[in-house]
Coordinates of C-alpha atoms (C1' of nucleotides) in Angstrom, one line a residue:
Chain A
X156 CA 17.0 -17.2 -27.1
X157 CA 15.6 -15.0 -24.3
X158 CA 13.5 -12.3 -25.2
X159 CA 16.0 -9.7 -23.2
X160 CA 18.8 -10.2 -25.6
X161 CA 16.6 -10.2 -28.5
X162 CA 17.7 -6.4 -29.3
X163 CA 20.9 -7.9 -29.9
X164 CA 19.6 -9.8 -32.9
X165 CA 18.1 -7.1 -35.3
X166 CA 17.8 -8.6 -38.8
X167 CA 18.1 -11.8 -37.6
X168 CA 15.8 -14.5 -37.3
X169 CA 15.4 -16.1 -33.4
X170 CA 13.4 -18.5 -31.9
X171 CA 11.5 -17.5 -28.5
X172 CA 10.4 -20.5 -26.1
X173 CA 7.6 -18.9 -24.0
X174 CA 3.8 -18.1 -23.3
X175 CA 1.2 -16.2 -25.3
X176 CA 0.4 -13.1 -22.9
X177 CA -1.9 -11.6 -25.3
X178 CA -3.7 -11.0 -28.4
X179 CA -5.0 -9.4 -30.8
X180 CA -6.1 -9.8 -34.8
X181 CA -6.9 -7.3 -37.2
X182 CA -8.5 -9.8 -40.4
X183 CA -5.2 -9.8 -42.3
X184 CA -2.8 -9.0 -39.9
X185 CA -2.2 -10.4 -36.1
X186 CA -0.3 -9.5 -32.8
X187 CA 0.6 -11.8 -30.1
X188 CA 2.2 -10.7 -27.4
X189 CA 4.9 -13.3 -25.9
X190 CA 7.0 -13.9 -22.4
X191 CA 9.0 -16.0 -21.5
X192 CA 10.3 -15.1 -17.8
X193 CA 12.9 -12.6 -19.2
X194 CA 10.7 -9.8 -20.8
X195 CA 7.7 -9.4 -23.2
X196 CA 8.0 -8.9 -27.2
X197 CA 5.1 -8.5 -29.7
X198 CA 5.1 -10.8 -32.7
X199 CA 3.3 -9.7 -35.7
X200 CA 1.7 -12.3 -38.2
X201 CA 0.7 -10.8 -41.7
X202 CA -1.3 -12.7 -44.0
X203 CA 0.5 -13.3 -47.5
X204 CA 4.0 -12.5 -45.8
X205 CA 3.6 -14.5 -42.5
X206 CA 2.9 -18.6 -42.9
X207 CA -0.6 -19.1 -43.7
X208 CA -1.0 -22.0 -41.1
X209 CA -0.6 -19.5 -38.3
X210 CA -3.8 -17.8 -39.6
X211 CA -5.7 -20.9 -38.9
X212 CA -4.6 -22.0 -35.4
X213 CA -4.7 -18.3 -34.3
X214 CA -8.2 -19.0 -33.1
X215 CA -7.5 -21.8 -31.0
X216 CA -4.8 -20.4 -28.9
X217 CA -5.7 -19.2 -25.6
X218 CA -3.9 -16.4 -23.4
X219 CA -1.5 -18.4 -21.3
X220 CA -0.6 -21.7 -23.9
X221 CA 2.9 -22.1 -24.6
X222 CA 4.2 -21.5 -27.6
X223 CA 7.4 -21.6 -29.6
X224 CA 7.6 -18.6 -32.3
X225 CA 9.9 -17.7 -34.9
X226 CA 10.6 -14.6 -36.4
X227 CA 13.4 -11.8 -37.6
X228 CA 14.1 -8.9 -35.1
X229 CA 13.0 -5.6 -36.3
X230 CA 13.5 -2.3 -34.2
X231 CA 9.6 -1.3 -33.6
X232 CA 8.9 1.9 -31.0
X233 CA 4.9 1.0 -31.1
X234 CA 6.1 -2.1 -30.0
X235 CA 6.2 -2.8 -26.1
X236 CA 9.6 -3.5 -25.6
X237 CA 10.7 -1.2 -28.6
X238 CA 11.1 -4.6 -30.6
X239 CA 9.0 -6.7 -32.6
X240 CA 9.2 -9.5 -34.3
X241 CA 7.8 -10.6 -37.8
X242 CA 6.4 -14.3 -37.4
X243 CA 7.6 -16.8 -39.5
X244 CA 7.1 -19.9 -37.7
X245 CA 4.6 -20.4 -34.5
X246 CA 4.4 -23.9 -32.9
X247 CA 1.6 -24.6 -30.1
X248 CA 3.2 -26.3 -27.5
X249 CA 0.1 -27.1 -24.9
X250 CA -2.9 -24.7 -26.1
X251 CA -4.7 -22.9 -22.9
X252 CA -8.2 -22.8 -22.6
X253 CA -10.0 -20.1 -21.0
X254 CA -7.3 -19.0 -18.6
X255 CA -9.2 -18.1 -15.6
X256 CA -7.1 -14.4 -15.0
X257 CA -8.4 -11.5 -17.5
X258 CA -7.0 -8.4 -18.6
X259 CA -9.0 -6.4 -16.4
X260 CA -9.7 -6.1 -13.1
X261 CA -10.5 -9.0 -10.4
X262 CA -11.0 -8.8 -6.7
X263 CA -8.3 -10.1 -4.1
X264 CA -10.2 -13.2 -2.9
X265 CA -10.5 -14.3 -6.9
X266 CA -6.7 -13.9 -7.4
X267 CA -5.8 -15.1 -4.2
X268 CA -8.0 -18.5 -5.1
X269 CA -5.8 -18.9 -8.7
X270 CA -2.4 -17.3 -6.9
X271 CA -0.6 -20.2 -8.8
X272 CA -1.4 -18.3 -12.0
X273 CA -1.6 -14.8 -10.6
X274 CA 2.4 -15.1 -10.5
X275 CA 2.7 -14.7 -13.6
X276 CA 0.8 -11.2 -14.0
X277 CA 3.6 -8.4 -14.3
X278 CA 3.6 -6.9 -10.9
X279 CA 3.4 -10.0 -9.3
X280 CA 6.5 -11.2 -10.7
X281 CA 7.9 -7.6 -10.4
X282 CA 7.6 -8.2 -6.7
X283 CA 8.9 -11.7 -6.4
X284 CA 11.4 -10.5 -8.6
X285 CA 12.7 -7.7 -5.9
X286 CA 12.0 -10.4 -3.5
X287 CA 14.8 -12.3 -4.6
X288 CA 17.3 -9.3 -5.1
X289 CA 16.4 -8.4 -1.7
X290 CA 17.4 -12.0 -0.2
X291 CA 20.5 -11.8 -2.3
X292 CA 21.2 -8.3 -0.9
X293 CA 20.9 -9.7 2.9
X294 CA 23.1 -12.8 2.5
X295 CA 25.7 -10.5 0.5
X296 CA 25.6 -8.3 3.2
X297 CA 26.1 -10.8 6.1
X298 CA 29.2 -12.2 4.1
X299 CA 30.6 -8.5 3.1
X300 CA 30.2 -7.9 7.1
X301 CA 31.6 -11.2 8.0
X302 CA 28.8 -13.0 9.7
X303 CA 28.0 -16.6 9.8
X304 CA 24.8 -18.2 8.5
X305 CA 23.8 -20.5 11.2
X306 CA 20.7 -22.4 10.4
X307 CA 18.6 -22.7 13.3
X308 CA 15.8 -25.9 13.7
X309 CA 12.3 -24.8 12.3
X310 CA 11.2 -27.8 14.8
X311 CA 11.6 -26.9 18.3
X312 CA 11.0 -27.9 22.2
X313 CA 9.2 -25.3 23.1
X314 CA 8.2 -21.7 22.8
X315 CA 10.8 -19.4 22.5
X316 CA 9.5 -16.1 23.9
X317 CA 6.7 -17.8 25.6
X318 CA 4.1 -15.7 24.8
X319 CA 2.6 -16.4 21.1
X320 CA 0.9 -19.3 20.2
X321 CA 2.3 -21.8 18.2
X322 CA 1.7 -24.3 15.4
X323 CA 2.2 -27.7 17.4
X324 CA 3.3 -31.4 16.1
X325 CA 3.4 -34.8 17.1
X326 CA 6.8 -35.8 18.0
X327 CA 7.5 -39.3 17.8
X328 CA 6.8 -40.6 21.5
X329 CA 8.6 -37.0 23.0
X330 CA 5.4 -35.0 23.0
X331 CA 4.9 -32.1 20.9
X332 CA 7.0 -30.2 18.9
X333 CA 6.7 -26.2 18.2
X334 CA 7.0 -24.6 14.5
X335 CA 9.9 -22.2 15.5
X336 CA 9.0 -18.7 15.9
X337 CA 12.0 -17.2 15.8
X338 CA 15.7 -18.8 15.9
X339 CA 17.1 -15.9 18.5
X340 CA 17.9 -18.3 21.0
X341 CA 20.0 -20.7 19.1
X342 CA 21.5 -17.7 17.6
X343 CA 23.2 -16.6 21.1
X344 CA 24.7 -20.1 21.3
X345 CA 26.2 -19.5 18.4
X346 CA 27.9 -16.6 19.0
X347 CA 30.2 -17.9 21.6
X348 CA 31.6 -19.8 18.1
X349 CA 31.3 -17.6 15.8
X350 CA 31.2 -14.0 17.2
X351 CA 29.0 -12.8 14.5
X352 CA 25.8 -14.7 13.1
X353 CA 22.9 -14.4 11.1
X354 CA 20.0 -16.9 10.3
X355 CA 17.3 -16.8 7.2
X356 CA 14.5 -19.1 7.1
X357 CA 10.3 -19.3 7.8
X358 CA 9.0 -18.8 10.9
X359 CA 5.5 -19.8 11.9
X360 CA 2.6 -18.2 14.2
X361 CA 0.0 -19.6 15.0
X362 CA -2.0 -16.0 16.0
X363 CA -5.3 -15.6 14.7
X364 CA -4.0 -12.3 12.9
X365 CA -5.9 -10.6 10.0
X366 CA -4.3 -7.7 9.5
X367 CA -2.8 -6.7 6.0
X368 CA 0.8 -6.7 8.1
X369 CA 0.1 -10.7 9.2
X370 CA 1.0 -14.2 7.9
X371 CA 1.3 -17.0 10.2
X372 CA 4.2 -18.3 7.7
X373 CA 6.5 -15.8 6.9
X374 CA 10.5 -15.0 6.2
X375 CA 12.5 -13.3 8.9
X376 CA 16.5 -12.8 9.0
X377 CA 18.1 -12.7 12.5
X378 CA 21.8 -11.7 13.3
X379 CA 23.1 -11.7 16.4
X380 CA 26.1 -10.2 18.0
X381 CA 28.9 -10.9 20.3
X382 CA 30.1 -8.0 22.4
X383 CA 28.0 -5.9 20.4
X384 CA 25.5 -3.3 22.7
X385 CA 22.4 -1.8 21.6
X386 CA 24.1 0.9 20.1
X387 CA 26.7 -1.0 18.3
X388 CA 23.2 -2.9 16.9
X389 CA 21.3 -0.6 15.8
X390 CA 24.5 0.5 13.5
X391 CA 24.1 -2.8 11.9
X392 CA 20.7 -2.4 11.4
X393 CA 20.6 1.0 9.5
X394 CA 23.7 -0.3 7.3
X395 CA 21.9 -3.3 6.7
X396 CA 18.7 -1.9 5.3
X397 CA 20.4 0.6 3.5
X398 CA 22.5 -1.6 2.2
X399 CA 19.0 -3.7 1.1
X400 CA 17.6 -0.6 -0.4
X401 CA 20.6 0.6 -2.6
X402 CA 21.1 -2.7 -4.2
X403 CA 17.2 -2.8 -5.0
X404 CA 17.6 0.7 -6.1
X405 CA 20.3 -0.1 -8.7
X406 CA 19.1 -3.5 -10.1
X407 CA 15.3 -3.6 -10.0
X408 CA 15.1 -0.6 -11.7
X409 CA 12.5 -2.2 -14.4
X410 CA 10.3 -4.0 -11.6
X411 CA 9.9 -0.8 -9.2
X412 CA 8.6 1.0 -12.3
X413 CA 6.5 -1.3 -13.3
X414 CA 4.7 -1.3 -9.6
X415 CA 4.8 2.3 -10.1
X416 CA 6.6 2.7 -6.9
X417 CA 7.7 6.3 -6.2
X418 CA 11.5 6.2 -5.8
X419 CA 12.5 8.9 -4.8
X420 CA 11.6 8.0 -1.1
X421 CA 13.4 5.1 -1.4
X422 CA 16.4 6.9 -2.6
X423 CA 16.5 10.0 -0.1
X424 CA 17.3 7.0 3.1
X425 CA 20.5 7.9 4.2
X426 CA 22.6 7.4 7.3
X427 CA 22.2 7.5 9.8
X428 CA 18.4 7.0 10.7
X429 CA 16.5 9.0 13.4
X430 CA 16.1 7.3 16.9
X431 CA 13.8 8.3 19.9
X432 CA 13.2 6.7 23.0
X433 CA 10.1 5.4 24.1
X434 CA 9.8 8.4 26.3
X435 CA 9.4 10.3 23.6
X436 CA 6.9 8.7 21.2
X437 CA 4.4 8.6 23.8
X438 CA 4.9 12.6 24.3
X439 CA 5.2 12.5 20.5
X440 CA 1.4 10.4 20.4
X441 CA -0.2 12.2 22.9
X442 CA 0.9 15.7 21.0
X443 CA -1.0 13.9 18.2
X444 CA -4.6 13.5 20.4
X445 CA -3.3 9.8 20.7
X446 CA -4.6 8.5 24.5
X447 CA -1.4 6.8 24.9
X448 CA -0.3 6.3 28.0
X449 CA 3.2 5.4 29.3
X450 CA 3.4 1.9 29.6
X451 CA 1.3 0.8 26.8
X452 CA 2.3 -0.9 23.5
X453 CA 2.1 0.9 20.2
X454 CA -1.0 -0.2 17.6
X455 CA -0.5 -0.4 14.0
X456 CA -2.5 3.5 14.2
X457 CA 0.3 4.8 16.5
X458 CA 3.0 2.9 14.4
X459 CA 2.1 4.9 11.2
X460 CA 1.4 8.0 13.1
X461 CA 4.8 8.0 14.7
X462 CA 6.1 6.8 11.3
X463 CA 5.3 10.1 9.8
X464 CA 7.0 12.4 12.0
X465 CA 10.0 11.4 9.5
X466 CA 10.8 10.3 6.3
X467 CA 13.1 7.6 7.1
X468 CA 12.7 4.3 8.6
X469 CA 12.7 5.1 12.6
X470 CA 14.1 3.6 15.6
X471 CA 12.2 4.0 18.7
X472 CA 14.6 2.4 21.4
X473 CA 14.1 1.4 25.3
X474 CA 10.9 0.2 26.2
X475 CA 9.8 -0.7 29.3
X476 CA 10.1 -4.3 30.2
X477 CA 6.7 -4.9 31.2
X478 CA 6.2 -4.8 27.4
X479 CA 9.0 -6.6 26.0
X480 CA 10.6 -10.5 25.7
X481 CA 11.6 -11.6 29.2
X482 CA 15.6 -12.1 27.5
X483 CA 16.1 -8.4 27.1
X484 CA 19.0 -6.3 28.7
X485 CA 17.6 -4.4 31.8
X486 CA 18.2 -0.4 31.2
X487 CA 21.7 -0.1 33.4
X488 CA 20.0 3.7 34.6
X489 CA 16.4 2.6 34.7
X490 CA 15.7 -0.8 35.3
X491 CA 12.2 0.0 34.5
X492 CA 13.4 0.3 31.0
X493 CA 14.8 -3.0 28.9
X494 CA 17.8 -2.0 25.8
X495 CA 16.0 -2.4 22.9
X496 CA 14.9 -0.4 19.6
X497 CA 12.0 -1.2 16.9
X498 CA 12.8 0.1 13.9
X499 CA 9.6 1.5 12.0
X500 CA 9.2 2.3 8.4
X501 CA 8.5 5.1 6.8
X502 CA 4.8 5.2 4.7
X503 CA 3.1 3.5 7.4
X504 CA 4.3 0.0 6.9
X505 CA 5.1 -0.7 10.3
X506 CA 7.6 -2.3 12.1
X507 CA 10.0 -4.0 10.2
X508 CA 12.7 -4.9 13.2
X509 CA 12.7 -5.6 16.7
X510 CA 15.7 -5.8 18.2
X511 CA 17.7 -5.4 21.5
X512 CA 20.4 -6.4 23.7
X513 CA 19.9 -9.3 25.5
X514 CA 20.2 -9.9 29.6
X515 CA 23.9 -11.5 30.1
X516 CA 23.9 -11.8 33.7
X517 CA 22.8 -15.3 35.1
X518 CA 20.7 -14.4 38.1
X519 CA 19.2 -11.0 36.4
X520 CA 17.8 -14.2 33.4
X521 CA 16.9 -16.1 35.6
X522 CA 14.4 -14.1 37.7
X523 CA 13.3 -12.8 34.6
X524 CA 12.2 -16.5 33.1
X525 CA 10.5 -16.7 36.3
X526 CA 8.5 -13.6 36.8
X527 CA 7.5 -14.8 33.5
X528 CA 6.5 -18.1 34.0
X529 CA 8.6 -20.1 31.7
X530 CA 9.5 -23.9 32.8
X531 CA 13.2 -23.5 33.6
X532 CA 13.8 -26.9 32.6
X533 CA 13.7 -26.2 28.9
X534 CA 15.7 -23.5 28.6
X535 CA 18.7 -25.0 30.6
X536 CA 21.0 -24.9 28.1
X537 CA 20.1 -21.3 27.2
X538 CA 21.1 -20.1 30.9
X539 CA 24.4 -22.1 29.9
X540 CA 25.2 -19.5 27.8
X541 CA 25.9 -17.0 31.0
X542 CA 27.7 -19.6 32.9
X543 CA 30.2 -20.2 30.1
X544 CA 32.2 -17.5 28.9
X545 CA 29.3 -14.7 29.0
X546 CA 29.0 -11.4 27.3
X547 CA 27.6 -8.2 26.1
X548 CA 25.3 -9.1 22.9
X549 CA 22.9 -7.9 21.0
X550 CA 20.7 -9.1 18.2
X551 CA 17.7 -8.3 16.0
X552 CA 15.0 -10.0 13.2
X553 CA 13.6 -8.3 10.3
X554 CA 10.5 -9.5 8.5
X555 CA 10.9 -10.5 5.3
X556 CA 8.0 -9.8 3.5
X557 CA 6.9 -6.1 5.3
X558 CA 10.0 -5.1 4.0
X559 CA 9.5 -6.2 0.2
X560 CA 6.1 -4.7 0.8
X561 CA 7.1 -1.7 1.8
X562 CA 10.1 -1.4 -0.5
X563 CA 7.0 -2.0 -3.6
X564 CA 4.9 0.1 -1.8
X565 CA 2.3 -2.5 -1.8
X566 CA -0.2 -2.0 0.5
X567 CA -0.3 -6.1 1.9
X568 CA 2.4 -8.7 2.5
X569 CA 0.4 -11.4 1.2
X570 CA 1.9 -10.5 -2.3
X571 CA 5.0 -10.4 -1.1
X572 CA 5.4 -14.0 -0.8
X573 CA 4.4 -16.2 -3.7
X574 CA 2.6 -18.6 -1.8
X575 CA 1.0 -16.4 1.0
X576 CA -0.3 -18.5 4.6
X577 CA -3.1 -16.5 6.5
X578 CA -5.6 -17.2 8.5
X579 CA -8.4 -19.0 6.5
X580 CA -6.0 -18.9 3.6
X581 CA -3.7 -22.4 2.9
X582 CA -4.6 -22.9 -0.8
X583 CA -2.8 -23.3 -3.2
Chain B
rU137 C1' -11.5 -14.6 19.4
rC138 C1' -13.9 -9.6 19.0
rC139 C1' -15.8 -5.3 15.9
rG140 C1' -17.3 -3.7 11.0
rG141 C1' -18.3 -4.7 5.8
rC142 C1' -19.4 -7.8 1.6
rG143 C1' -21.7 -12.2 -1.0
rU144 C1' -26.2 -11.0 -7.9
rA145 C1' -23.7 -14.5 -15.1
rG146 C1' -16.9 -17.4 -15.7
rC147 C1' -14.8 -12.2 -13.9
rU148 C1' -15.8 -6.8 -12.2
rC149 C1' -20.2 -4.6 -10.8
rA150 C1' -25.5 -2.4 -11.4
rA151 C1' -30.8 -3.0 -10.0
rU152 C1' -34.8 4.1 -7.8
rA153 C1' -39.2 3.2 -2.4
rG154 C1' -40.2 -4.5 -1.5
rG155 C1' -43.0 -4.9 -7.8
rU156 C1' -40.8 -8.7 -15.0
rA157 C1' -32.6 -9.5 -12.6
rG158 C1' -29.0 -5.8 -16.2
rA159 C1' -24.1 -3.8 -18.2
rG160 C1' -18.9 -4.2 -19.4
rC161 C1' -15.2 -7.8 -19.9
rG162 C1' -14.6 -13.0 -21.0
rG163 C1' -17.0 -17.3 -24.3
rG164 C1' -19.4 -18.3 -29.4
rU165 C1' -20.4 -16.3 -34.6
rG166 C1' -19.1 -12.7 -38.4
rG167 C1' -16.1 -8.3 -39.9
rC168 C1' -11.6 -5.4 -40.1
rU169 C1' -3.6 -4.6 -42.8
rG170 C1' -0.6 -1.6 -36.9
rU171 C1' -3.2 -3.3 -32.5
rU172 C1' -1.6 -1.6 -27.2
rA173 C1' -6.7 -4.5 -21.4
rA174 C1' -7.8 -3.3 -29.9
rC175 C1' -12.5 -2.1 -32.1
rC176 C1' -17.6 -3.0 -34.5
rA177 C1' -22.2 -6.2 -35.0
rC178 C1' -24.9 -10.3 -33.4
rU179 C1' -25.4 -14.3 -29.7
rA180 C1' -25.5 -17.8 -25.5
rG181 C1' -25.0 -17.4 -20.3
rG182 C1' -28.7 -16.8 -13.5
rU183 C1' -31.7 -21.9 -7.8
rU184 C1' -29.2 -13.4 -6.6
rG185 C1' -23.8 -18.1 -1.0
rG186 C1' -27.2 -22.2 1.9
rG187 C1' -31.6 -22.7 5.1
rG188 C1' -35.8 -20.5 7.5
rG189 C1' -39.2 -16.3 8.2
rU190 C1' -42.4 -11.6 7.2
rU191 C1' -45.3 -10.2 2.7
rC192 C1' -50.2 -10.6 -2.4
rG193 C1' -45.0 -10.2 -4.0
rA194 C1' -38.0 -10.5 -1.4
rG195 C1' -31.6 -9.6 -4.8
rU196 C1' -33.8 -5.8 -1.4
rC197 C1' -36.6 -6.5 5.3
rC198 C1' -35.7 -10.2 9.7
rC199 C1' -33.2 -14.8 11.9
rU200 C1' -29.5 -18.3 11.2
rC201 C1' -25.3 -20.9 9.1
rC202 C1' -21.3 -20.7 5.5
rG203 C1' -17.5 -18.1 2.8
rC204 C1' -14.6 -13.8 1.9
rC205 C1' -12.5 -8.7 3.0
rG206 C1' -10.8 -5.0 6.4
rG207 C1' -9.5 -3.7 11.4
rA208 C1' -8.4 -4.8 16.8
rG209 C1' -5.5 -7.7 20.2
rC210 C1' -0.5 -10.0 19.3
rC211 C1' 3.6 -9.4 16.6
rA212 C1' 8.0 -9.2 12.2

RNA sequence: UCCGGCGUAGCUCAAUAGGUAGAGCGGGUGGCUGUUAACCACUAGGUUGGGGGUUCGAGUCCCUCCGCCGGAGCCA
């Protein structure tokens, strides 16, 4: 029996396989409080009703052993859950002993040091919990939408937009191999055989990032598309994270109250989503007594800033290239400009997409992998691509865990992983 | 890598001006028949991150190393 259909049992006796989450004894009478991964239900032990045996090993059982309890379902409002039950059987599994996380408070670097038990706590699971409806939600909506998952290599030859640094490996007697960074590349292949494609996996950087928006491991979701422009992508992308955010909406009901998360923002997004231009941020910055100046690249500080001009997540589209990934599609009007659109969340939480459409003509590539510096050789087969059959396309990433965080309103994407990799930070 | 902050009991923190290191929680012991991070009483618990220096005297001031936190750059 699961605690959650417990309340389908009244008058009945059940038997809960679970943890002890808490405590509490009052001489003759005694509450423990008991989850098992489904929900929480307090048990209540009274002395001349209850077993007397439970009395005696009451002491000995630490928060966190695992326990096996009996009792008959009552209907109890003081009772979190609304439902109780009265013990009549309790068998220690593996007692706990001084379980290192307290009911109180304890400072980041503490829980971060026992995250392997820190899962467990209520919000943490809360937001591992809307992790997973969120990864359901994406893979539904690629199907619904008819993409294809392609799985792209997490090893790789070599840097994919050239600039980042990378985790490196030996490779057999070839050299060194790259943890992939993103899977973009291998996702244009595909396209020519699939027409729509999406990818989901970890990707790895190697930056010496310590911000509360970095981990150098993290979970990002590409889709690329054939004959799609930047327009036709950025339609994608606001159906997409709508889509993300209704499903959350509707079945994490429980978990986004429990992180206390303020819905309503979540539940005024609607289509479609504002877009500016680049041109018009930096106006918009500099109206703000930002210093700005055309040509620059937006800071976490600008991010937010810009981010609160609206109250929906925000594309701001065509950059100019000097700032961008040499494989985006130069601006047909302003070739200082490349196709492309970051799309910003709301609340400060940065960016949570990049996308953009990517250069199809040959030669216009070409001079582009060469202005910046990347060795030709390696990316042969990726020119290919505009020899054989080439087209309009577009594509774009979104990270993982920034979204979760942002859709708990948590203020750092280390929780929103359950094994977080930072700088300074592998263990556990 | 750079800038800033922090490091005191198992945990979260305090210690006026440089002058005998404390509290709450947790642990232990006892009490309590409806608790909600239960409560009450008693109790144990410390090389103040390491090293060096100034001083009659350093948790406090200086130097250095280590660890952690936040931010910048870069990015999702």
């Amino acid at each position: 029996m699961r605690i959650i259909h417990v309340k389908d049992f009244i008058g009945e006796e059940v038997e809960i396989k679970g943890w002890l989450y808490n405590k509490r004894s009052k001489g003759k009478i005694l509450f423990l409080i008991v989850r098992d991964g489904s929900g929480y239900i307090q048990v209540v032990g009274v002395k001349g009703e209850s077993p007397d045996y439970i009395f005696d090993i009451y002491d000995e059982l630490g928060l966190e052993s695992s326990v096996i309890v009996k009792g008959i379902v009552r209907k109890e409002p003081r009772s979190i859950g609304g439902y109780e039950l009265s013990l009549t059987g309790l068998e220690p599994v593996q007692i706990a002993v001084d379980y290192p996380i307290q009911k109180k408070e304890h400072g980041t670097a503490f829980l971060m040091e026992h995250r392997h038990l820190w899962i467990r706590s209520k919000k943490q699971r809360a937001i591992l919990r809307i992790r997973n409806e969120v990864e359901k939600a994406i893979v539904d909506f690629f199907y619904e939408n008819d993409f294809v998952r392609i799985d792209t290599p997490i090893l790789t030859p070599t840097a994919a937009e050239g600039s980042t640094t990378l985790f490196s490996t030996e490779y057999f007697d070839m050299g060194k191999a790259y943890l992939a960074q993103t899977g973009q590349l291998y996702l244009e292949a595909a396209i020519f055989a699939n027409g729509l494609v999406y990818n989901f996996g970890p990707t790895f950087r190697a930056e010496k990032s310590k911000t509360r928006r970095h981990l150098t491991e993290f979970w990002m979701v590409e889709a690329e598309e054939a004959y799609y422009d930047n327009d036709d992508n950025m339609k994608v992308q606001e159906n997409f994270i709508s889509y993300i955010i209704e499903r959350v909406i509707k079945r994490c009901a429980d978990e986004l109250k429990i992180l206390e998360r303020d819905t309503n923002i979540l539940q005024s997004i609607s289509l479609p989503f504002p877009k500016i231009t680049y041109d018009d941020a930096v106006e918009l910055l500099q109206k703000d007594g930002f210093s700005t100046k055309w040509g620059e690249d937006f800071g976490g500080d600008e991010e937010t800033a810009i981010s609160k001009h609206f109250d929906k997540p925000v594309f701001i589209m065509d950059y100019p290239r000097k700032i961008k990934a040499f494989y985006m599609k130069e601006h047909s009007e302003r070739p200082e400009l490349v196709r492309c659109a970051d799309l910003i969340a709301p609340e400060g939480y940065g960016e949570i997409i990049g996308g953009s459409q990517r250069e199809d003509d040959y030669d216009k590539l070409l001079a582009r992998m060469e202005e910046f510096g990347l060795a030709i050789e390696n990316y042969r087969w990726y020119l290919d691509l505009r020899k054989y059959g080439s087209v309009v396309h577009s594509g774009f990433g979104l990270g993982i865990e920034r979204t979760v965080a942002w859709i708990c309103g948590i203020p750092h994407v280390r929780e929103a992983t359950a094994f977080p990799r930072m700088l300074y930070r592998i263990y556990p």
